């Protein structure tokens, strides 16, 4: 008996073979499926790579966020420090309104360090020292614009003072004021370990008053030091003297006033005297080019540094005695007001008669009264230094925060880009998978089954659609 083989063929793939004798042989075209699988595999790899990129980007964002948080914390901390110091300064401003302060910047401090290297070099020549002094003085010039002072203390504003007739207590007060300013400058510039500090003594104040009286009594009106007068006074204190246009002890400030009324009042207030004394010292420290920085090296103590070295004076014993007095005189229609700042270095080159100097009170230190204002003066100087450091730290923290913000922004942008890549990879993978499943489903559900009828000799008898109602071999399917 000949057997007819019925083979069912779908529109896209050989679905199955139906035989009623031997096992059917089914051949299916799987190239589409393989291609689909390969594409899915590639899409899966792309998705995995995209996910890895997202993970790396997220790690970078986390790291950048951590650095930003740390930078922000530093900004908050340094800002709080600045505000705290400013609050302290504000709280003490009322009581320290008449307290002078001195401000220097890092450039001035750096220049001072460079100058000290030459000053302390025993092999440095006088020419090298002179050049170094000029360079240093020029660097200090910028300090004048950094400092200002106005005495608003009620007591100082209400207390009358006469340029030509200061009381001893007023001269003492001006001397303490000057010592505060000069010592602050030495401390700010890092000079104290080389030059020591200035102290107010009974003898130094008395000498300043005697010098002022000498100017006034001798009606000295030249706009320069009264050399012979200063040397005469110095001799009476057991101090070394010089001849000609030279002297060791006075730093002189002169102010020339013209009054159209011709009254030329010499009476003023302690506030005015302190204001003018402060300005005079600032000019001597930070605007002294016209005097070849002679006042600068005198008040800051570097002029006498080698005297301490020659005397082998320990740092803690390096002292300069200070006194301040004033006078005024009318001449040629002008009123000359003069501030005499006397400084005497405790060195053998200047104190020739120790006994006389001591008897004159040259070493008898006058301590400023301990008042709230006095304490605030010391605190204020320290707070100003701390404020400058805190502000510098705050600025540095802001710069770090800005850099951290830039890094965080970039990391977040990179993460966003990686996430977009991942989303695209996921969509492609999902689409491929859905298309494969959908195609299979559609082929299964909507395909038309074609029946190929093969005779015993292997020849195709014909093909029919199962949907064809005239399909003659339907009975075979029912088997």
CSV table of C-alpha atoms in Angstrom, one decimal:
chain,number,residue,atom,x,y,z
A,1,UNK,CA,0.0,0.0,0.0
A,2,UNK,CA,1.3,3.4,-1.0
A,3,UNK,CA,1.4,6.0,1.7
A,4,UNK,CA,0.8,9.7,1.3
A,5,UNK,CA,2.7,12.1,3.6
A,6,UNK,CA,0.9,15.2,4.6
A,7,UNK,CA,3.3,18.0,5.7
A,8,UNK,CA,1.9,21.1,7.4
A,9,UNK,CA,3.7,24.3,6.5
A,10,UNK,CA,3.1,27.7,8.2
A,11,UNK,CA,3.6,30.9,6.4
A,12,UNK,CA,6.8,31.6,8.1
A,13,UNK,CA,8.2,28.4,9.4
A,14,UNK,CA,7.6,24.7,9.0
A,15,UNK,CA,5.3,24.0,11.9
A,16,UNK,CA,5.0,20.2,11.9
A,17,UNK,CA,4.8,17.1,9.8
A,18,UNK,CA,1.9,14.7,10.0
A,19,UNK,CA,2.3,11.0,9.0
A,20,UNK,CA,0.2,8.0,9.5
A,21,UNK,CA,3.0,5.5,9.0
A,22,UNK,CA,6.5,6.6,10.1
A,23,UNK,CA,7.7,9.3,12.3
A,24,UNK,CA,7.5,12.7,10.6
A,25,UNK,CA,10.6,14.6,9.7
A,26,UNK,CA,10.1,18.3,10.5
A,27,UNK,CA,12.4,20.9,9.2
A,28,UNK,CA,12.0,24.4,10.4
A,29,UNK,CA,13.8,27.5,9.1
A,30,UNK,CA,15.5,28.8,12.3
A,31,UNK,CA,17.6,31.6,10.9
A,32,UNK,CA,15.2,34.3,11.9
A,33,UNK,CA,15.1,32.9,15.4
A,34,UNK,CA,18.9,32.8,15.7
A,35,UNK,CA,19.2,36.3,14.4
A,36,UNK,CA,16.6,37.4,17.0
A,37,UNK,CA,18.5,35.6,19.7
A,38,UNK,CA,21.8,37.2,18.7
A,39,UNK,CA,20.3,40.6,18.6
A,40,UNK,CA,18.8,40.1,22.1
A,41,UNK,CA,22.2,39.0,23.4
A,42,UNK,CA,23.8,42.1,22.0
A,43,UNK,CA,21.1,44.3,23.5
A,44,UNK,CA,21.5,42.6,26.8
A,45,UNK,CA,25.3,43.2,26.7
A,46,UNK,CA,24.7,46.9,25.9
A,47,UNK,CA,22.3,47.2,28.8
A,48,UNK,CA,24.8,45.6,31.2
A,49,UNK,CA,27.5,48.0,30.0
A,50,UNK,CA,25.1,50.9,30.4
A,51,UNK,CA,24.3,49.7,33.9
A,52,UNK,CA,28.0,49.5,34.7
A,53,UNK,CA,28.5,53.0,33.5
A,54,UNK,CA,25.6,54.2,35.6
A,55,UNK,CA,27.1,52.5,38.7
A,56,UNK,CA,30.5,54.1,38.1
A,57,UNK,CA,28.9,57.5,37.5
A,58,UNK,CA,26.8,57.1,40.7
A,59,UNK,CA,30.0,56.3,42.7
A,60,UNK,CA,31.6,59.4,41.3
A,61,UNK,CA,28.6,61.4,42.3
A,62,UNK,CA,28.6,60.0,45.8
A,63,UNK,CA,32.3,60.8,46.1
A,64,UNK,CA,31.8,64.3,44.7
A,65,UNK,CA,28.9,64.8,47.0
A,66,UNK,CA,31.0,63.8,50.0
A,67,UNK,CA,33.7,66.2,49.1
A,68,UNK,CA,31.1,69.0,48.6
A,69,UNK,CA,29.6,68.3,52.0
A,70,UNK,CA,33.0,68.4,53.6
A,71,UNK,CA,33.8,71.7,51.8
A,72,UNK,CA,30.4,73.1,52.8
A,73,UNK,CA,31.1,72.1,56.4
A,74,UNK,CA,34.4,73.9,56.3
A,75,UNK,CA,32.8,77.0,54.9
A,76,UNK,CA,30.2,76.9,57.7
A,77,UNK,CA,32.8,76.4,60.3
A,78,UNK,CA,35.1,79.1,59.1
A,79,UNK,CA,32.2,81.5,58.6
A,80,UNK,CA,31.1,80.8,62.2
A,81,UNK,CA,34.6,81.5,63.4
A,82,UNK,CA,34.6,84.9,61.6
A,83,UNK,CA,31.2,85.8,62.9
A,84,UNK,CA,32.2,84.8,66.4
A,85,UNK,CA,35.3,87.0,66.4
A,86,UNK,CA,33.4,89.9,64.8
A,87,UNK,CA,30.8,89.5,67.5
A,88,UNK,CA,33.5,89.7,70.2
A,89,UNK,CA,35.0,92.8,68.5
A,90,UNK,CA,31.5,94.4,68.3
A,91,UNK,CA,30.8,93.5,72.0
A,92,UNK,CA,34.0,95.2,73.1
A,93,UNK,CA,33.9,98.1,70.7
A,94,UNK,CA,32.2,100.4,73.1
A,95,UNK,CA,34.7,99.9,75.8
A,96,UNK,CA,37.7,99.8,73.4
A,97,UNK,CA,36.7,102.8,71.3
A,98,UNK,CA,39.9,104.6,72.3
A,99,UNK,CA,42.1,101.6,71.9
A,100,UNK,CA,44.5,101.8,68.9
A,101,UNK,CA,45.2,98.8,66.7
A,102,UNK,CA,47.8,98.1,64.0
A,103,UNK,CA,47.1,96.0,60.9
A,104,UNK,CA,49.7,94.5,58.5
A,105,UNK,CA,49.3,92.2,55.6
A,106,UNK,CA,51.2,89.0,54.6
A,107,UNK,CA,53.3,90.9,52.0
A,108,UNK,CA,54.6,93.2,54.8
A,109,UNK,CA,55.3,90.2,57.0
A,110,UNK,CA,57.1,88.4,54.2
A,111,UNK,CA,59.2,91.5,53.5
A,112,UNK,CA,60.1,91.8,57.2
A,113,UNK,CA,61.3,88.1,57.1
A,114,UNK,CA,63.5,88.9,54.1
A,115,UNK,CA,64.9,92.0,55.9
A,116,UNK,CA,65.6,90.0,59.0
A,117,UNK,CA,67.7,87.5,57.1
A,118,UNK,CA,70.0,90.3,56.1
A,119,UNK,CA,69.9,92.0,59.4
A,120,UNK,CA,70.9,88.9,61.3
A,121,UNK,CA,73.6,88.0,58.9
A,122,UNK,CA,76.9,88.9,60.6
A,123,UNK,CA,78.6,88.9,57.2
A,124,UNK,CA,76.2,91.4,55.6
A,125,UNK,CA,77.9,94.6,54.4
A,126,UNK,CA,76.6,98.0,55.3
A,127,UNK,CA,75.6,98.4,51.6
A,128,UNK,CA,73.5,95.2,51.8
A,129,UNK,CA,71.9,96.3,55.0
A,130,UNK,CA,71.1,99.7,53.5
A,131,UNK,CA,69.6,98.1,50.4
A,132,UNK,CA,67.6,95.7,52.5
A,133,UNK,CA,66.3,98.5,54.7
A,134,UNK,CA,65.1,100.4,51.6
A,135,UNK,CA,63.3,97.4,50.2
A,136,UNK,CA,61.7,96.6,53.5
A,137,UNK,CA,60.6,100.2,54.1
A,138,UNK,CA,59.0,100.3,50.6
A,139,UNK,CA,57.1,97.1,51.4
A,140,UNK,CA,55.8,98.6,54.7
A,141,UNK,CA,54.5,101.7,52.9
A,142,UNK,CA,51.3,99.9,52.1
A,143,UNK,CA,50.6,99.7,55.8
A,144,UNK,CA,49.5,103.4,56.0
A,145,UNK,CA,46.4,102.7,54.0
A,146,UNK,CA,45.5,99.7,56.2
A,147,UNK,CA,45.3,101.7,59.4
A,148,UNK,CA,43.2,104.4,60.8
A,149,UNK,CA,42.0,105.6,64.2
A,150,UNK,CA,39.6,108.0,65.8
A,151,UNK,CA,39.3,108.3,69.5
A,152,UNK,CA,35.6,108.4,70.5
A,153,UNK,CA,36.1,107.8,74.2
A,154,UNK,CA,33.8,110.1,76.1
A,155,UNK,CA,36.4,110.8,78.8
A,156,UNK,CA,39.1,111.7,76.2
A,157,UNK,CA,36.7,113.9,74.3
A,158,UNK,CA,35.8,115.8,77.4
A,159,UNK,CA,39.4,116.1,78.9
A,160,UNK,CA,41.2,119.3,77.9
A,161,UNK,CA,44.9,119.2,77.2
A,162,UNK,CA,47.4,121.9,76.3
A,163,UNK,CA,50.1,121.2,73.8
A,164,UNK,CA,52.4,123.5,75.7
A,165,UNK,CA,51.6,122.3,79.2
A,166,UNK,CA,50.8,118.7,79.5
A,167,UNK,CA,50.4,117.3,83.0
A,168,UNK,CA,52.6,114.4,83.9
A,169,UNK,CA,49.7,112.0,84.0
A,170,UNK,CA,48.7,113.1,80.5
A,171,UNK,CA,52.2,112.5,79.2
A,172,UNK,CA,52.1,109.1,80.9
A,173,UNK,CA,48.8,108.3,79.1
A,174,UNK,CA,50.1,109.4,75.7
A,175,UNK,CA,53.3,107.3,76.3
A,176,UNK,CA,51.2,104.2,77.1
A,177,UNK,CA,49.1,104.9,74.0
A,178,UNK,CA,52.2,105.1,71.8
A,179,UNK,CA,53.8,102.0,73.4
A,180,UNK,CA,50.6,100.0,72.6
A,181,UNK,CA,50.8,101.0,69.0
A,182,UNK,CA,54.5,100.4,68.6
A,183,UNK,CA,54.4,97.0,70.3
A,184,UNK,CA,51.5,95.9,68.2
A,185,UNK,CA,53.4,96.8,65.1
A,186,UNK,CA,56.5,94.8,66.3
A,187,UNK,CA,54.3,91.9,67.2
A,188,UNK,CA,52.4,91.9,63.9
A,189,UNK,CA,55.6,92.0,61.9
A,190,UNK,CA,57.3,89.3,63.9
A,191,UNK,CA,60.0,91.5,65.3
A,192,UNK,CA,59.6,91.0,69.0
A,193,UNK,CA,62.0,88.0,69.2
A,194,UNK,CA,64.7,90.2,67.7
A,195,UNK,CA,64.1,93.7,69.0
A,196,UNK,CA,62.1,93.2,72.2
A,197,UNK,CA,59.3,95.6,73.2
A,198,UNK,CA,59.0,99.1,74.4
A,199,UNK,CA,58.1,100.0,77.9
A,200,UNK,CA,57.1,103.3,79.5
A,201,UNK,CA,59.3,104.5,82.3
A,202,UNK,CA,59.3,107.5,84.6
A,203,UNK,CA,62.7,108.6,83.3
A,204,UNK,CA,61.8,108.3,79.6
A,205,UNK,CA,58.6,110.3,80.1
A,206,UNK,CA,60.5,112.9,82.1
A,207,UNK,CA,63.1,113.2,79.4
A,208,UNK,CA,60.4,113.6,76.8
A,209,UNK,CA,58.9,116.5,78.8
A,210,UNK,CA,62.4,118.0,79.3
A,211,UNK,CA,63.1,117.9,75.5
A,212,UNK,CA,59.7,119.4,74.7
A,213,UNK,CA,60.3,122.2,77.2
A,214,UNK,CA,63.8,122.8,75.7
A,215,UNK,CA,62.2,123.3,72.2
A,216,UNK,CA,59.7,125.7,73.6
A,217,UNK,CA,61.9,127.6,76.1
A,218,UNK,CA,64.6,128.1,73.4
A,219,UNK,CA,61.9,129.0,70.9
A,220,UNK,CA,63.3,126.5,68.4
A,221,UNK,CA,61.3,126.8,65.2
A,222,UNK,CA,63.3,125.0,62.6
A,223,UNK,CA,61.4,122.1,61.0
A,224,UNK,CA,63.9,119.5,62.2
A,225,UNK,CA,65.3,118.0,65.3
A,226,UNK,CA,66.8,120.4,67.9
A,227,UNK,CA,70.0,118.4,67.9
A,228,UNK,CA,72.0,120.4,70.5
A,229,UNK,CA,69.0,120.7,72.7
A,230,UNK,CA,68.3,116.9,72.7
A,231,UNK,CA,71.9,116.1,73.4
A,232,UNK,CA,72.0,118.6,76.3
A,233,UNK,CA,69.0,116.9,77.9
A,234,UNK,CA,70.3,113.4,77.2
A,235,UNK,CA,73.6,114.3,79.0
A,236,UNK,CA,71.7,115.1,82.1
A,237,UNK,CA,70.2,111.5,82.1
A,238,UNK,CA,73.5,109.8,81.9
A,239,UNK,CA,73.1,109.0,78.2
A,240,UNK,CA,75.5,109.1,75.3
A,241,UNK,CA,75.5,112.2,73.1
A,242,UNK,CA,76.7,113.2,69.7
A,243,UNK,CA,77.8,116.4,68.0
A,244,UNK,CA,76.6,118.2,65.0
A,245,UNK,CA,73.3,117.4,63.3
A,246,UNK,CA,72.9,114.1,65.0
A,247,UNK,CA,71.1,112.6,68.0
A,248,UNK,CA,70.1,109.1,69.2
A,249,UNK,CA,66.7,109.4,71.0
A,250,UNK,CA,64.0,111.5,69.4
A,251,UNK,CA,61.4,110.7,66.8
A,252,UNK,CA,59.8,114.1,66.0
A,253,UNK,CA,56.4,114.8,64.4
A,254,UNK,CA,55.7,118.4,63.4
A,255,UNK,CA,52.3,119.9,62.3
A,256,UNK,CA,52.2,123.4,61.0
A,257,UNK,CA,48.9,125.2,61.3
A,258,UNK,CA,47.8,128.6,60.0
A,259,UNK,CA,44.9,130.4,61.6
A,260,UNK,CA,43.5,133.4,59.8
A,261,UNK,CA,42.1,134.7,63.1
A,262,UNK,CA,45.7,134.7,64.6
A,263,UNK,CA,44.4,133.2,67.8
A,264,UNK,CA,46.3,129.9,67.5
A,265,UNK,CA,44.8,128.1,70.5
A,266,UNK,CA,47.1,125.5,71.9
A,267,UNK,CA,44.3,124.0,74.0
A,268,UNK,CA,42.7,120.8,72.7
A,269,UNK,CA,41.5,117.5,74.0
A,270,UNK,CA,43.2,114.2,74.9
A,271,UNK,CA,41.2,112.6,72.1
A,272,UNK,CA,42.8,115.1,69.6
A,273,UNK,CA,46.3,114.5,70.9
A,274,UNK,CA,45.8,110.7,70.7
A,275,UNK,CA,44.5,111.0,67.1
A,276,UNK,CA,47.5,113.1,66.1
A,277,UNK,CA,49.9,110.8,67.9
A,278,UNK,CA,48.5,107.7,66.2
A,279,UNK,CA,48.8,109.4,62.8
A,280,UNK,CA,52.3,110.5,63.5
A,281,UNK,CA,53.3,106.9,64.4
A,282,UNK,CA,51.7,105.5,61.3
A,283,UNK,CA,53.6,108.0,59.2
A,284,UNK,CA,56.8,107.1,60.8
A,285,UNK,CA,56.2,103.3,60.5
A,286,UNK,CA,54.6,103.1,57.1
A,287,UNK,CA,55.2,106.4,55.2
A,288,UNK,CA,58.8,107.3,56.0
A,289,UNK,CA,60.6,107.3,52.6
A,290,UNK,CA,61.4,111.0,52.9
A,291,UNK,CA,63.4,110.2,56.1
A,292,UNK,CA,65.1,107.2,54.5
A,293,UNK,CA,63.1,105.0,56.9
A,294,UNK,CA,65.0,106.3,59.8
A,295,UNK,CA,61.9,106.6,62.0
A,296,UNK,CA,60.8,103.2,60.9
A,297,UNK,CA,63.9,101.4,62.0
A,298,UNK,CA,64.0,103.4,65.2
A,299,UNK,CA,60.4,102.7,66.4
A,300,UNK,CA,60.4,99.1,65.3
A,301,UNK,CA,63.8,98.6,67.0
A,302,UNK,CA,65.8,97.1,64.1
A,303,UNK,CA,68.2,100.1,64.3
A,304,UNK,CA,69.4,98.9,67.7
A,305,UNK,CA,69.4,95.2,67.0
A,306,UNK,CA,73.1,94.9,66.7
A,307,UNK,CA,73.6,96.7,70.0
A,308,UNK,CA,71.7,93.9,71.7
A,309,UNK,CA,73.8,91.3,69.9
A,310,UNK,CA,77.1,93.0,70.9
A,311,UNK,CA,75.9,93.2,74.5
A,312,UNK,CA,74.7,89.6,74.2
A,313,UNK,CA,71.4,90.6,75.6
A,314,UNK,CA,68.9,87.7,75.9
A,315,UNK,CA,65.7,88.2,73.9
A,316,UNK,CA,63.5,88.6,77.1
A,317,UNK,CA,65.8,91.4,78.3
A,318,UNK,CA,65.8,93.5,75.1
A,319,UNK,CA,64.0,96.6,76.2
A,320,UNK,CA,63.5,100.1,74.8
A,321,UNK,CA,62.3,102.8,77.3
A,322,UNK,CA,59.7,105.1,75.9
A,323,UNK,CA,58.3,108.5,76.7
A,324,UNK,CA,56.0,111.0,74.9
A,325,UNK,CA,55.5,114.8,75.3
A,326,UNK,CA,54.2,117.7,73.2
A,327,UNK,CA,54.9,121.4,72.7
A,328,UNK,CA,53.7,124.2,70.4
A,329,UNK,CA,55.0,127.6,69.4
A,330,UNK,CA,53.8,130.4,67.2
A,331,UNK,CA,56.3,131.7,64.7
A,332,UNK,CA,55.9,133.8,61.5
A,333,UNK,CA,52.1,133.5,61.6
A,334,UNK,CA,52.1,129.7,62.0
A,335,UNK,CA,51.4,127.5,64.9
A,336,UNK,CA,53.9,124.6,65.2
A,337,UNK,CA,52.6,121.6,67.2
A,338,UNK,CA,55.2,119.0,67.9
A,339,UNK,CA,55.1,115.5,69.3
A,340,UNK,CA,58.4,114.2,70.8
A,341,UNK,CA,58.7,110.4,71.0
A,342,UNK,CA,61.7,109.5,73.0
A,343,UNK,CA,63.1,105.9,72.9
A,344,UNK,CA,66.2,104.8,74.8
A,345,UNK,CA,67.6,101.4,74.0
A,346,UNK,CA,68.8,99.5,77.1
A,347,UNK,CA,72.3,99.0,75.7
A,348,UNK,CA,75.8,100.0,76.8
A,349,UNK,CA,76.2,102.1,73.7
A,350,UNK,CA,73.5,104.6,75.0
A,351,UNK,CA,73.3,104.3,78.8
A,352,UNK,CA,76.8,105.5,79.8
A,353,UNK,CA,76.1,106.4,83.4
A,354,UNK,CA,73.9,103.7,84.7
A,355,UNK,CA,73.6,105.2,88.2
A,356,UNK,CA,72.4,108.6,86.9
A,357,UNK,CA,70.0,107.0,84.5
A,358,UNK,CA,68.5,104.9,87.2
A,359,UNK,CA,68.3,107.8,89.6
A,360,UNK,CA,66.3,109.7,86.9
A,361,UNK,CA,63.9,106.8,86.8
A,362,UNK,CA,65.1,105.6,83.4
A,363,UNK,CA,64.4,102.0,84.3
A,364,UNK,CA,61.3,102.6,86.6
A,365,UNK,CA,58.6,101.1,84.5
A,366,UNK,CA,55.2,102.8,84.6
A,367,UNK,CA,52.4,100.2,84.2
A,368,UNK,CA,49.2,101.4,82.6
A,369,UNK,CA,46.1,101.2,84.9
A,370,UNK,CA,44.3,97.9,84.6
A,371,UNK,CA,40.9,98.9,83.3
A,372,UNK,CA,38.3,97.3,81.1
A,373,UNK,CA,39.5,99.3,78.2
A,374,UNK,CA,43.1,98.4,78.9
A,375,UNK,CA,42.3,94.7,78.9
A,376,UNK,CA,40.2,95.2,75.7
A,377,UNK,CA,43.2,96.7,74.0
A,378,UNK,CA,45.2,93.5,74.4
A,379,UNK,CA,42.2,91.4,73.5
A,380,UNK,CA,41.4,93.5,70.5
A,381,UNK,CA,44.9,93.1,69.0
A,382,UNK,CA,44.7,89.4,69.4
A,383,UNK,CA,41.2,89.3,68.0
A,384,UNK,CA,42.2,91.3,65.0
A,385,UNK,CA,45.0,88.9,64.3
A,386,UNK,CA,42.6,85.9,64.7
A,387,UNK,CA,40.0,87.6,62.6
A,388,UNK,CA,42.5,88.1,59.7
A,389,UNK,CA,43.4,84.4,59.9
A,390,UNK,CA,39.7,83.3,60.1
A,391,UNK,CA,38.8,85.4,57.1
A,392,UNK,CA,41.7,83.9,55.2
A,393,UNK,CA,40.6,80.4,56.1
A,394,UNK,CA,37.0,81.3,55.2
A,395,UNK,CA,38.1,82.5,51.7
A,396,UNK,CA,40.1,79.3,51.2
A,397,UNK,CA,37.1,77.3,52.2
A,398,UNK,CA,34.9,79.1,49.7
A,399,UNK,CA,37.4,78.3,47.0
A,400,UNK,CA,37.4,74.7,47.9
A,401,UNK,CA,33.6,74.7,48.0
A,402,UNK,CA,33.5,76.2,44.5
A,403,UNK,CA,35.8,73.5,43.2
A,404,UNK,CA,33.8,70.8,44.9
A,405,UNK,CA,30.6,72.2,43.4
A,406,UNK,CA,32.1,72.2,39.9
A,407,UNK,CA,33.2,68.6,40.4
A,408,UNK,CA,29.7,67.6,41.7
A,409,UNK,CA,27.9,69.3,38.8
A,410,UNK,CA,30.1,67.4,36.3
A,411,UNK,CA,29.6,64.1,38.1
A,412,UNK,CA,25.8,64.6,38.2
A,413,UNK,CA,25.9,65.4,34.5
A,414,UNK,CA,27.8,62.3,33.8
A,415,UNK,CA,25.4,60.2,35.8
A,416,UNK,CA,22.4,61.7,33.9
A,417,UNK,CA,24.0,60.9,30.6
A,418,UNK,CA,24.8,57.3,31.8
A,419,UNK,CA,21.2,56.9,33.0
A,420,UNK,CA,19.9,58.1,29.6
A,421,UNK,CA,22.1,55.5,27.9
A,422,UNK,CA,20.8,52.8,30.2
A,423,UNK,CA,17.2,53.8,29.6
A,424,UNK,CA,17.8,53.6,25.8
A,425,UNK,CA,19.5,50.2,26.2
A,426,UNK,CA,16.6,48.9,28.3
A,427,UNK,CA,14.0,50.1,25.8
A,428,UNK,CA,15.8,48.5,22.8
A,429,UNK,CA,16.2,45.2,24.7
A,430,UNK,CA,12.5,45.2,25.7
A,431,UNK,CA,11.5,46.1,22.2
A,432,UNK,CA,13.5,43.2,20.7
A,433,UNK,CA,12.2,40.8,23.3
A,434,UNK,CA,8.6,41.9,22.7
A,435,UNK,CA,8.9,41.8,18.9
A,436,UNK,CA,10.2,38.2,19.1
A,437,UNK,CA,7.4,37.1,21.4
A,438,UNK,CA,4.9,39.0,19.5
A,439,UNK,CA,6.0,37.6,16.2
A,440,UNK,CA,5.9,34.1,17.4
A,441,UNK,CA,2.5,34.7,18.9
A,442,UNK,CA,1.2,36.4,15.8
A,443,UNK,CA,2.6,33.7,13.5
A,444,UNK,CA,0.9,31.1,15.7
A,445,UNK,CA,-2.4,32.8,15.9
A,446,UNK,CA,-2.7,34.4,12.5
A,447,UNK,CA,-0.7,32.1,10.2
A,448,UNK,CA,-2.5,30.1,7.5
A,449,UNK,CA,-1.5,26.4,7.6
A,450,UNK,CA,-0.5,25.0,4.2
A,451,UNK,CA,-0.8,21.3,3.7
A,452,UNK,CA,1.8,19.8,1.3
A,453,UNK,CA,0.7,16.3,0.2
A,454,UNK,CA,3.6,14.1,-0.8
A,455,UNK,CA,3.1,10.9,-2.7
A,456,UNK,CA,4.9,7.5,-2.2
A,457,UNK,CA,7.4,8.4,-4.8
A,458,UNK,CA,8.4,11.5,-2.9
A,459,UNK,CA,6.7,13.8,-5.4
A,460,UNK,CA,4.5,16.6,-4.2
A,461,UNK,CA,1.0,15.8,-5.1
A,462,UNK,CA,-0.2,19.3,-4.3
A,463,UNK,CA,-0.6,21.9,-1.6
A,464,UNK,CA,-3.8,23.1,0.0
A,465,UNK,CA,-4.7,25.5,2.7
A,466,UNK,CA,-6.5,24.0,5.6
A,467,UNK,CA,-8.9,26.8,5.2
A,468,UNK,CA,-9.8,25.5,1.8
A,469,UNK,CA,-13.1,23.7,2.1
A,470,UNK,CA,-12.2,21.5,-0.9
A,471,UNK,CA,-9.1,20.1,0.7
A,472,UNK,CA,-9.5,16.4,-0.3
A,473,UNK,CA,-7.3,14.8,2.3
A,474,UNK,CA,-8.9,16.3,5.4
A,475,UNK,CA,-9.9,12.8,6.4
A,476,UNK,CA,-6.2,12.0,6.8
A,477,UNK,CA,-5.9,14.8,9.4
A,478,UNK,CA,-8.7,13.4,11.3
A,479,UNK,CA,-6.7,10.3,11.8
